[in-house]
XYZ file of C-alpha atoms in Angstrom:
722
model
C 185.585 111.307 -90.927
C 183.485 113.981 -90.942
C 181.045 111.278 -88.457
C 183.848 110.695 -86.340
C 184.636 114.767 -85.646
C 180.745 114.978 -85.029
C 180.565 112.638 -82.700
C 183.715 113.915 -80.890
C 181.641 117.403 -80.680
C 178.054 115.717 -79.957
C 178.940 114.040 -77.207
C 180.522 116.606 -74.738
C 177.490 118.782 -75.518
C 175.079 115.823 -75.185
C 177.478 114.763 -71.498
C 176.428 118.254 -70.590
C 173.241 118.779 -71.313
C 172.096 115.441 -70.040
C 174.570 116.873 -66.389
C 173.175 120.548 -66.605
C 169.110 118.208 -67.171
C 169.647 116.397 -63.907
C 171.034 119.193 -62.420
C 167.808 121.538 -63.071
C 165.659 119.111 -61.514
C 167.005 118.490 -58.721
C 167.186 122.309 -58.450
C 163.514 122.247 -59.378
C 162.553 119.897 -56.863
C 164.333 121.195 -54.089
C 162.703 124.942 -55.169
C 159.764 124.361 -56.124
C 156.626 126.398 -55.448
C 154.670 124.516 -52.596
C 150.762 124.702 -51.863
C 151.884 125.047 -47.763
C 148.071 124.416 -46.017
C 147.239 127.654 -44.214
C 149.557 130.037 -45.448
C 146.897 131.600 -48.462
C 143.569 134.221 -47.540
C 140.535 132.979 -44.968
C 138.461 130.719 -47.112
C 135.342 131.848 -44.481
C 135.242 135.524 -45.136
C 135.604 138.016 -41.958
C 132.443 138.704 -40.971
C 130.961 143.015 -41.805
C 129.688 142.492 -37.525
C 130.723 141.561 -35.004
C 128.544 138.349 -34.881
C 130.677 135.211 -35.549
C 130.026 132.865 -38.499
C 127.039 130.699 -37.936
C 128.883 127.272 -36.873
C 126.911 123.788 -36.303
C 126.625 123.206 -33.042
C 127.200 119.415 -32.268
C 123.891 117.750 -29.595
C 124.408 118.363 -26.250
C 126.583 115.295 -23.852
C 122.694 114.502 -22.179
C 121.724 114.224 -25.442
C 123.729 111.414 -27.102
C 124.198 109.378 -24.191
C 119.917 108.991 -24.619
C 120.823 108.631 -28.391
C 122.867 105.422 -26.827
C 120.548 104.466 -24.788
C 117.367 104.106 -27.120
C 119.926 101.921 -29.438
C 119.420 99.616 -26.552
C 116.258 98.260 -26.844
C 114.990 95.367 -23.942
C 117.824 92.878 -22.990
C 116.653 89.448 -24.445
C 116.290 86.701 -22.637
C 119.076 84.799 -24.303
C 121.967 87.248 -23.024
C 124.831 87.098 -21.170
C 127.050 89.542 -20.105
C 130.859 89.207 -20.471
C 132.851 91.088 -17.464
C 135.923 90.464 -15.415
C 134.760 88.510 -12.874
C 133.769 86.203 -16.243
C 129.790 84.510 -17.514
C 127.117 85.462 -15.787
C 123.711 85.992 -17.220
C 121.964 89.233 -15.841
C 119.653 88.844 -12.176
C 117.226 91.349 -14.599
C 116.407 90.818 -17.926
C 115.138 93.391 -18.970
C 116.366 97.127 -18.985
C 113.002 99.271 -19.276
C 112.814 100.206 -22.972
C 113.569 104.063 -23.425
C 110.816 106.158 -24.976
C 110.942 105.515 -28.908
C 114.137 103.128 -28.738
C 113.514 100.975 -31.626
C 115.403 96.999 -30.714
C 116.236 96.445 -34.475
C 118.756 99.139 -35.157
C 121.759 98.217 -33.370
C 124.910 100.287 -33.265
C 127.063 99.055 -37.045
C 129.610 99.797 -34.373
C 130.633 99.864 -30.701
C 134.133 102.164 -30.363
C 135.202 101.936 -27.404
C 138.006 104.256 -26.426
C 137.792 107.579 -26.833
C 142.465 108.045 -27.243
C 143.406 108.700 -31.421
C 142.538 105.583 -32.382
C 139.178 105.077 -30.750
C 138.439 109.071 -32.328
C 140.361 108.820 -35.602
C 137.762 105.150 -35.705
C 134.658 106.529 -34.978
C 135.538 109.482 -38.075
C 135.971 107.073 -40.745
C 133.223 104.754 -39.648
C 130.914 107.754 -39.875
C 131.925 109.480 -43.052
C 131.642 105.851 -44.821
C 128.216 106.156 -44.100
C 128.205 103.845 -40.711
C 125.868 104.315 -37.118
C 128.530 104.333 -34.494
C 128.860 105.562 -30.951
C 132.320 105.822 -29.180
C 132.696 105.702 -25.631
C 135.453 106.665 -23.371
C 136.365 105.451 -19.677
C 137.600 109.451 -18.775
C 137.881 111.737 -21.482
C 139.496 112.110 -24.668
C 143.545 111.698 -24.851
C 143.389 111.240 -21.282
C 146.191 109.018 -21.624
C 148.928 108.369 -23.527
C 147.833 110.841 -26.316
C 147.746 114.156 -24.395
C 151.808 113.057 -23.351
C 153.160 111.971 -27.008
C 156.701 114.461 -27.690
C 154.172 116.462 -30.278
C 155.993 115.222 -33.531
C 153.794 114.418 -36.351
C 157.217 112.351 -38.109
C 158.492 109.293 -39.973
C 161.247 108.990 -38.101
C 164.392 109.579 -39.053
C 165.676 106.651 -36.179
C 163.901 104.065 -37.937
C 164.680 104.911 -41.293
C 168.429 104.836 -40.181
C 167.828 101.201 -38.923
C 166.150 100.094 -42.172
C 168.615 101.297 -44.034
C 171.531 99.412 -41.503
C 169.524 96.597 -40.843
C 168.142 95.850 -44.526
C 164.662 95.826 -42.964
C 161.767 96.355 -44.977
C 158.844 96.928 -42.471
C 161.054 99.370 -41.306
C 161.376 101.498 -44.187
C 157.401 100.652 -45.133
C 156.303 101.815 -41.672
C 158.989 105.170 -42.864
C 157.527 105.771 -46.060
C 153.275 104.977 -44.042
C 153.953 107.704 -41.793
C 155.317 110.009 -44.240
C 152.969 109.875 -46.605
C 150.636 110.877 -43.329
C 152.095 113.673 -41.736
C 151.495 115.079 -44.731
C 147.844 114.628 -44.285
C 148.176 116.062 -40.853
C 148.853 119.776 -42.445
C 146.664 119.492 -45.016
C 143.487 117.695 -42.427
C 144.356 120.571 -39.313
C 146.259 123.024 -40.514
C 145.659 124.915 -37.368
C 146.652 122.152 -35.609
C 149.999 121.052 -36.894
C 152.968 122.672 -38.599
C 155.537 121.980 -40.247
C 159.294 122.399 -37.559
C 162.754 122.261 -38.653
C 164.901 119.643 -36.172
C 168.047 120.934 -35.745
C 170.881 117.670 -35.953
C 174.174 118.542 -34.145
C 177.269 117.111 -35.936
C 181.534 117.127 -34.065
C 183.399 115.569 -36.094
C 183.374 116.332 -39.625
C 182.934 112.816 -41.111
C 179.977 112.746 -40.027
C 178.794 115.741 -41.872
C 178.701 113.609 -44.914
C 176.744 111.040 -43.184
C 173.829 112.831 -41.989
C 173.737 114.567 -45.363
C 172.816 111.833 -47.177
C 170.527 109.827 -44.594
C 168.444 113.467 -44.163
C 167.980 114.326 -47.946
C 167.111 109.971 -48.443
C 164.211 111.168 -46.150
C 164.118 113.953 -48.224
C 163.267 111.219 -51.512
C 161.455 109.039 -49.010
C 158.736 111.933 -48.421
C 158.818 112.766 -52.262
C 156.227 114.975 -53.464
C 154.118 114.815 -49.268
C 157.752 117.026 -48.338
C 156.902 121.190 -47.737
C 161.255 121.307 -47.220
C 164.311 119.793 -48.142
C 167.111 119.515 -45.427
C 169.333 121.848 -45.023
C 173.620 122.036 -44.091
C 174.462 124.693 -41.511
C 178.302 125.518 -40.904
C 179.256 126.124 -37.216
C 178.759 129.756 -37.552
C 175.418 129.656 -38.626
C 173.622 126.503 -36.434
C 175.324 128.456 -32.939
C 173.023 131.858 -34.516
C 170.047 130.112 -35.513
C 170.558 127.941 -31.903
C 171.917 130.175 -29.833
C 172.254 127.788 -26.751
C 173.832 125.440 -28.226
C 177.741 124.474 -26.739
C 180.070 125.352 -29.563
C 182.651 123.171 -28.710
C 183.577 120.178 -30.826
C 180.881 121.608 -33.084
C 181.667 121.301 -36.998
C 178.395 122.041 -37.761
C 174.828 121.626 -38.294
C 171.940 119.788 -40.729
C 168.579 120.985 -40.342
C 165.210 118.396 -41.714
C 161.649 118.940 -41.464
C 159.194 116.742 -40.069
C 155.817 118.219 -38.334
C 154.178 119.162 -35.197
C 150.965 119.077 -33.609
C 148.877 120.293 -30.771
C 148.101 116.606 -29.969
C 144.746 116.748 -27.590
C 142.875 119.577 -29.177
C 143.816 116.953 -32.515
C 142.058 114.129 -30.590
C 139.745 116.574 -29.564
C 138.111 117.847 -32.707
C 138.919 114.182 -34.439
C 135.701 113.750 -32.022
C 134.233 116.308 -32.150
C 133.955 116.469 -36.378
C 132.458 111.590 -35.611
C 129.798 114.060 -33.238
C 128.991 116.665 -36.403
C 129.190 113.639 -38.960
C 126.303 112.152 -36.678
C 128.668 109.518 -33.975
C 127.518 109.843 -30.583
C 130.545 110.829 -29.390
C 130.366 110.046 -24.870
C 133.059 110.574 -22.855
C 133.354 109.545 -18.693
C 131.195 106.980 -19.669
C 132.514 103.423 -18.651
C 131.940 99.735 -20.244
C 131.006 97.807 -16.903
C 130.593 95.218 -19.398
C 130.479 93.059 -22.545
C 127.332 91.264 -23.960
C 127.294 88.402 -25.476
C 124.070 85.929 -27.608
C 123.425 82.940 -26.533
C 126.071 81.450 -30.016
C 128.736 82.778 -27.925
C 129.579 86.653 -30.364
C 129.192 89.722 -28.515
C 126.629 91.690 -29.443
C 126.212 94.734 -26.958
C 127.578 96.401 -24.462
C 126.583 97.787 -20.665
C 127.691 101.083 -19.877
C 127.925 103.315 -16.838
C 127.653 107.593 -16.095
C 130.971 108.579 -14.250
C 128.762 111.444 -14.542
C 126.617 111.465 -11.937
C 128.775 110.240 -9.533
C 130.464 113.068 -9.197
C 127.328 115.061 -8.630
C 126.814 112.771 -5.621
C 123.943 110.489 -7.587
C 123.260 107.519 -8.089
C 124.594 106.556 -12.190
C 122.164 103.326 -13.311
C 124.254 100.903 -15.527
C 122.234 101.019 -19.252
C 122.754 98.683 -22.503
C 122.965 99.821 -25.956
C 123.826 96.759 -28.881
C 125.498 97.403 -31.756
C 126.970 94.710 -34.410
C 130.536 95.102 -33.573
C 132.553 95.768 -31.133
C 135.588 97.722 -31.345
C 138.808 97.955 -28.332
C 140.816 100.949 -28.804
C 142.020 102.073 -24.977
C 145.667 101.853 -25.991
C 147.642 100.570 -22.823
C 144.509 99.452 -21.456
C 143.257 97.033 -24.503
C 144.288 93.956 -21.799
C 141.500 94.814 -19.661
C 138.936 95.266 -22.157
C 139.944 91.801 -23.842
C 139.716 90.199 -20.421
C 136.067 91.023 -20.540
C 135.631 88.587 -23.000
C 137.729 86.764 -22.032
C 139.610 86.189 -18.940
C 141.396 83.132 -20.345
C 143.762 85.779 -23.124
C 146.624 85.730 -23.234
C 148.124 89.630 -22.775
C 149.588 91.748 -25.803
C 150.316 94.688 -24.173
C 153.999 95.498 -23.497
C 153.952 98.929 -21.331
C 156.646 101.710 -21.381
C 157.437 104.839 -19.864
C 158.425 108.399 -21.919
C 158.746 110.469 -19.494
C 159.358 114.055 -20.721
C 160.112 117.267 -18.831
C 158.775 121.097 -19.818
C 161.019 123.482 -19.529
C 161.030 127.289 -20.600
C 160.895 129.130 -23.343
C 164.557 130.537 -23.790
C 166.446 127.044 -23.705
C 164.780 126.369 -27.723
C 164.396 128.980 -30.401
C 160.971 129.598 -30.980
C 161.249 127.481 -34.341
C 163.955 124.470 -34.224
C 164.104 121.536 -32.268
C 166.903 119.792 -31.884
C 167.281 116.522 -31.836
C 170.572 114.535 -29.445
C 170.443 110.781 -32.313
C 172.608 109.256 -29.601
C 172.122 109.944 -25.875
C 174.982 108.353 -22.998
C 172.589 104.944 -23.031
C 172.095 105.643 -27.695
C 168.982 106.361 -26.713
C 167.445 109.343 -28.713
C 166.440 112.463 -27.320
C 164.287 115.561 -28.117
C 164.528 119.134 -27.719
C 161.508 121.177 -29.243
C 160.251 124.193 -28.761
C 156.653 123.989 -28.128
C 153.632 126.533 -27.081
C 156.399 129.389 -26.249
C 157.287 126.474 -23.455
C 159.964 123.831 -24.878
C 160.051 120.159 -24.271
C 162.530 117.626 -23.830
C 162.376 113.769 -23.788
C 161.551 111.165 -23.462
C 162.719 107.856 -21.778
C 161.966 103.955 -22.597
C 161.351 101.998 -20.031
C 159.074 98.957 -18.741
C 156.355 100.366 -16.465
C 153.055 99.193 -15.407
C 149.216 100.350 -16.292
C 147.935 103.180 -14.825
C 145.399 105.911 -15.332
C 147.667 109.072 -14.327
C 151.488 108.083 -13.876
C 154.131 110.170 -12.039
C 157.361 110.712 -13.831
C 160.007 109.567 -12.059
C 163.226 111.463 -10.160
C 165.164 109.111 -11.782
C 163.928 109.942 -14.680
C 163.809 113.207 -15.362
C 167.274 114.091 -13.755
C 168.832 111.866 -16.564
C 166.523 114.036 -18.907
C 168.666 116.823 -17.946
C 172.267 115.552 -17.698
C 171.394 114.345 -21.316
C 170.936 118.303 -22.122
C 173.216 119.601 -20.056
C 176.021 117.774 -22.426
C 175.556 120.337 -25.310
C 173.537 123.168 -24.025
C 176.384 125.346 -23.770
C 177.327 126.127 -20.253
C 176.989 129.456 -19.487
C 173.561 127.955 -19.347
C 173.140 126.264 -15.995
C 170.462 123.785 -16.165
C 168.818 122.969 -13.246
C 166.348 120.838 -11.494
C 164.063 123.869 -10.703
C 163.076 125.291 -14.836
C 161.122 121.980 -15.145
C 157.725 123.536 -15.648
C 156.066 120.457 -16.138
C 157.025 117.026 -16.039
C 154.655 114.015 -17.400
C 155.013 110.082 -18.261
C 152.646 108.983 -20.698
C 152.494 104.856 -21.773
C 153.435 103.493 -25.254
C 151.336 99.829 -25.396
C 154.108 98.672 -27.370
C 152.409 95.280 -28.420
C 152.950 91.722 -28.935
C 150.989 89.246 -32.035
C 149.206 86.662 -30.432
C 149.643 84.380 -33.226
C 153.567 85.172 -34.154
C 155.080 81.756 -33.147
C 157.556 84.430 -30.754
C 154.601 86.055 -28.410
C 157.664 87.659 -26.527
C 159.155 89.902 -29.409
C 156.593 93.449 -29.462
C 155.144 94.000 -33.439
C 156.652 97.734 -35.149
C 154.038 99.242 -35.953
C 150.286 98.576 -34.642
C 148.381 95.367 -35.180
C 144.534 94.272 -35.834
C 143.438 90.941 -33.579
C 140.491 89.962 -33.514
C 138.524 87.338 -31.425
C 136.699 84.043 -31.383
C 133.498 86.150 -29.652
C 134.436 89.133 -32.585
C 135.949 91.799 -29.896
C 138.283 93.226 -33.042
C 141.161 94.843 -31.215
C 143.636 97.696 -32.688
C 146.148 98.545 -30.623
C 150.044 99.375 -31.035
C 150.691 102.270 -33.106
C 152.145 106.076 -33.268
C 150.302 109.038 -33.360
C 151.887 109.815 -36.971
C 149.216 106.852 -38.097
C 146.193 106.989 -36.670
C 145.061 107.746 -39.391
C 146.066 104.466 -40.989
C 145.882 102.616 -38.253
C 141.620 103.930 -38.294
C 141.171 103.203 -41.756
C 142.616 99.329 -41.493
C 140.163 98.493 -38.434
C 137.364 99.935 -40.179
C 137.593 98.365 -43.378
C 138.591 94.846 -40.878
C 135.152 95.122 -38.912
C 133.320 95.552 -42.106
C 134.381 92.360 -43.708
C 134.160 90.682 -40.012
C 130.565 91.854 -38.573
C 129.431 91.752 -42.523
C 128.680 95.411 -42.562
C 127.551 97.766 -45.330
C 129.319 101.197 -45.847
C 126.850 103.756 -48.273
C 127.739 108.042 -49.169
C 126.540 110.080 -46.914
C 124.480 112.573 -49.266
C 123.457 114.780 -46.619
C 126.742 115.566 -44.702
C 126.422 118.358 -43.149
C 128.442 121.822 -43.869
C 131.138 121.969 -41.106
C 132.377 125.088 -42.042
C 129.417 126.941 -41.834
C 129.571 127.985 -44.948
C 128.857 127.133 -48.975
C 131.800 128.781 -49.779
C 134.217 125.721 -48.946
C 134.777 122.633 -50.508
C 137.459 119.970 -48.907
C 138.145 118.367 -52.056
C 135.881 114.762 -49.397
C 133.745 112.764 -50.969
C 131.567 110.450 -48.734
C 130.786 107.839 -51.472
C 131.030 105.654 -49.024
C 135.062 104.891 -49.252
C 137.112 106.120 -46.801
C 137.571 109.669 -47.310
C 139.189 111.338 -43.985
C 143.045 111.678 -44.907
C 140.364 114.762 -47.547
C 137.615 115.247 -45.034
C 139.065 118.067 -42.708
C 138.498 118.412 -38.818
C 136.517 121.683 -37.554
C 138.419 124.390 -37.627
C 140.507 124.004 -40.372
C 137.787 125.149 -43.552
C 138.274 128.975 -43.111
C 141.990 128.673 -40.972
C 144.818 131.688 -41.896
C 147.666 132.044 -40.392
C 145.515 136.063 -40.993
C 143.102 134.844 -38.817
C 144.007 136.268 -35.815
C 144.216 139.493 -37.110
C 140.851 139.771 -37.879
C 139.995 138.317 -34.444
C 142.235 142.013 -32.979
C 139.931 143.662 -35.571
C 137.325 142.616 -34.792
C 137.068 141.867 -31.295
C 139.959 143.809 -29.124
C 142.131 141.130 -28.152
C 145.684 141.535 -27.460
C 148.045 140.178 -30.139
C 148.732 136.429 -28.571
C 145.981 135.596 -27.854
C 144.821 135.876 -30.651
C 147.501 133.585 -32.226
C 146.725 131.028 -30.119
C 142.723 130.925 -30.275
C 143.600 130.984 -34.314
C 146.743 128.062 -33.750
C 144.511 126.055 -31.344
C 140.615 126.358 -32.835
C 141.069 127.527 -36.173
C 137.381 129.194 -37.271
C 136.234 128.163 -34.471
C 137.900 130.957 -32.941
C 135.457 132.970 -33.611
C 133.252 131.403 -31.176
C 135.232 131.637 -28.765
C 136.309 135.006 -28.528
C 132.856 135.480 -28.774
C 132.142 133.867 -25.464
C 135.110 135.808 -23.863
C 134.087 137.841 -20.917
C 133.979 142.070 -22.035
C 136.657 143.492 -19.688
C 135.235 146.944 -19.348
C 139.357 148.531 -19.931
C 140.381 150.251 -23.769
C 142.475 147.003 -24.228
C 141.967 144.337 -24.118
C 138.935 144.768 -24.775
C 137.883 140.774 -24.248
C 139.197 138.462 -22.898
C 139.846 137.674 -19.214
C 143.422 135.558 -18.803
C 143.380 132.170 -16.172
C 146.671 132.571 -15.348
C 148.755 135.778 -16.208
C 151.597 133.699 -17.700
C 150.095 132.545 -20.479
C 147.513 133.194 -23.055
C 144.031 131.055 -22.270
C 141.135 132.999 -21.647
C 138.295 132.303 -20.127
C 136.424 131.946 -23.540
C 137.977 128.913 -23.889
C 136.431 127.227 -20.889
C 132.932 128.200 -21.885
C 133.577 126.766 -25.726
C 134.977 123.903 -23.684
C 131.844 122.963 -22.209
C 129.275 123.958 -24.518
C 131.296 122.975 -28.082
C 133.715 120.168 -26.480
C 132.010 117.843 -23.928
C 134.447 119.506 -21.447
C 132.874 117.873 -17.595
C 135.997 118.421 -15.271
C 138.071 120.703 -14.497
C 140.845 118.950 -15.534
C 139.390 118.165 -18.580
C 140.041 122.140 -19.249
C 143.543 122.547 -18.087
C 144.853 119.793 -19.757
C 143.093 118.786 -22.606
C 141.244 121.577 -24.027
C 143.965 124.715 -22.969
C 147.454 122.661 -22.865
C 147.761 125.077 -19.356
C 148.740 121.345 -17.212
C 150.954 120.150 -19.364
C 153.667 123.461 -19.510
C 153.212 124.901 -16.267
C 151.876 122.792 -13.167
C 152.354 125.327 -10.129
C 150.721 128.210 -12.950
C 147.268 125.186 -12.847
C 146.662 124.939 -9.404
C 147.206 128.542 -9.327
C 144.319 128.786 -12.514
C 142.526 126.449 -10.552
C 140.139 128.595 -8.932
C 138.387 130.733 -11.563
C 138.723 127.331 -14.152
C 136.088 125.665 -11.338
C 133.875 128.673 -11.109
C 133.806 129.940 -14.210
C 133.073 125.619 -14.904
C 130.314 126.101 -12.685
C 128.699 128.897 -13.826
C 128.205 126.545 -17.506
C 127.278 123.277 -15.255
C 125.259 124.380 -12.457
C 127.342 122.653 -9.845
C 127.225 123.109 -6.289
C 130.076 123.296 -3.413
C 129.999 119.623 -3.447
C 130.945 119.627 -6.913
C 133.366 122.334 -6.454
C 135.174 120.215 -3.704
C 135.825 117.297 -5.426
C 136.876 118.780 -8.769
C 138.721 121.265 -6.658
C 140.285 117.480 -4.857
C 140.657 115.613 -8.417
C 142.299 118.066 -9.981
C 145.359 118.882 -6.947
C 145.286 114.988 -7.869
C 145.981 115.193 -11.123
C 148.826 117.572 -10.910
C 150.930 115.320 -9.422
C 151.220 113.272 -12.910
C 152.085 116.551 -13.841
C 155.453 117.716 -12.123
C 153.564 119.596 -8.983
C 155.599 119.689 -6.019
C 154.743 117.178 -3.179
C 154.048 120.271 -0.699
C 151.487 122.391 -2.550
C 149.076 118.024 -3.187
C 147.641 119.275 0.075
C 146.861 122.678 -0.929
C 143.895 124.555 -0.567
C 141.601 127.159 -2.176
C 142.111 128.888 0.107
C 145.686 128.732 0.395
C 145.923 129.662 -3.605
C 143.574 132.392 -2.933
C 145.297 134.173 -0.547
C 149.037 133.032 -1.834
C 150.280 130.774 0.826
C 150.863 127.869 -1.867
C 152.953 129.802 -3.807
C 155.700 130.313 -1.170
C 159.041 127.824 -1.096
C 159.221 125.990 1.484
C 163.645 124.673 2.363
C 162.662 121.635 -0.123
C 161.656 123.737 -2.768
C 164.257 126.224 -2.172
C 166.589 123.761 -3.500
C 164.774 122.854 -5.841
C 164.296 125.770 -7.401
C 167.368 128.575 -6.625
C 170.305 129.055 -8.560
C 172.535 129.791 -4.731
C 172.379 128.239 -1.954
C 171.442 129.725 1.684
C 174.581 130.612 3.157
C 176.246 132.160 -0.799
C 173.304 134.354 -1.677
C 173.845 136.930 -4.210
C 173.360 140.722 -3.221
C 169.921 142.237 -4.725
C 171.273 144.443 -5.988
C 174.215 145.932 -7.292
C 177.166 148.087 -6.073
C 177.180 150.422 -8.396
C 173.573 150.766 -8.923
C 173.109 152.563 -5.222
C 171.918 156.571 -5.708
C 175.211 159.209 -4.117
C 172.632 161.481 -4.055
C 170.825 159.048 -0.433
C 172.574 157.294 2.308
C 173.772 154.422 2.006
C 170.256 153.228 4.130
C 167.694 154.493 2.049
C 165.272 153.100 0.784
C 165.818 153.998 -2.627
C 168.906 152.107 -2.090
C 167.329 148.529 -0.399
């Protein structure tokens, strides 16, 4: 009897204790203290004088090209060149050897393509002790890698598909991306950040469904998650996102994903690889692949495109490599056909259009996702660099170097935006500051039975001659793609990774230790990128106090360059004013300053005005017309750095204006001359632009002044009342 009574007492107590433990554990997981990258003080303390920290320098572009040439050595008589015209023996059997060339030391790896994948592979390989070269026909991030949605995410829509379709591969893709998302924030905290994204709910019964989905997303992220998702009532949702339409709104769920500055991330990958010893050269095209007598690839022929821009003849030269990696994104098949003209194409290019709207279209720190548009696609609406990005579309397209966003796709995005923004907000075509099309290199597996089906993730393919191709994937998983590609290269090409005991001090100080142990294995999940070591969220205050730059400029510099903002600020010219002390803006609308142009040329291999305006700064992506107006200043600054003559400056003007067509510059401005811009004529609206940009037609223009604002002390015809 006593035992039964004891059992009755202890059993409820056990249940309550268990429930309390579970609830307490859940609360701890949700609200546990977390270390957010960049939230602590700067690891590199601010200098006591106006001299910035001393950072290691990368080799100049000329020195990098000299290294490429030295690796070539004499081309053997049994070497054949593979090009788009087929396999042929070069008429000149031997290139003149460069001074100091050693033909016994070819590169371990030659990587073709300087986008996210190619630059990521270069960094992974060089930090494993391999001798690496990466060449890019245009500029780092000039293609798809600069035209993303700017998200670093696992993909809530992929998770939904994985659950409903019981697709383990989709689930694995989401899990992998969530892990990589955390590495982004650890290795480049200045270029990536957490972003809350709102998911509006119109029916009460949808709330449990989306709540369960976002919580599952949180659970999958595990320790890599920073913030947990949460529910907002209708009033709270409208308070957080006032532009949202209130009709039929029940509430909203908010979950967290990552956002980043894609092209600056890409440039940082390339520059970090260069600091670790990789040979990194942009504007260098591959004209052919070279094979030995057995048909195996052993090198490539290159040509410098900058010489041609300067009006000089560019001569081809050979380099040798034990292995060649094709990481050219949408142009993958072009390189594959250099290797074998009969090979089947594997890239199925898809166009993704984005538009950029003024910042007042969204809160500064809250994004939005429309999970089901009129045709079933997903559209994101995100704050970025002070403006708002909306996109994206998904349609088959042809491969082009600078694709132009179609008017039909732009109008579709705007029409979708109108459905969830308040009707008080007039979504106008003229509010589109920039529009671009990025080409996704979706791929088919050539070894699959059904070659028409597209792989969901990336693909690594090895040709009989030894060309290793990495294609597909997405920005978030670039590091994992690079790791797998280098693993495959080491195995296939018989390479030997080795520790890097004398690794350079990227931070410029011995006080910083990013935890990376370069022991010959993959360490890119710990190798911090250039600018990350001395970054903190309060670093901009030190810049203001030491250099007298404006507050928004200081914030922009630290969030774009990390600790290298010290160098950028030091390269900014004195204004002669009490404040700001340094930094002339290249556009009055944005915080980009002259020091960034000098830094891009001296430290980031910028060779053209487009390199600076589109990839080093992001002005071309933010506002195409403002870019046109800033172009004269940028060309003059670069001419002073690179010694351009009048002919080269004219080439830069022509090429940049042509590029701006792919950024959404109106057709009527494509013929603008420098004189038009400097005189202000390029800023005037023609009839077509007035219809596009004006709120009203020509017959119903509103009065410029309210009647209640007239000064009764003066006559109605007084100039003060007009």
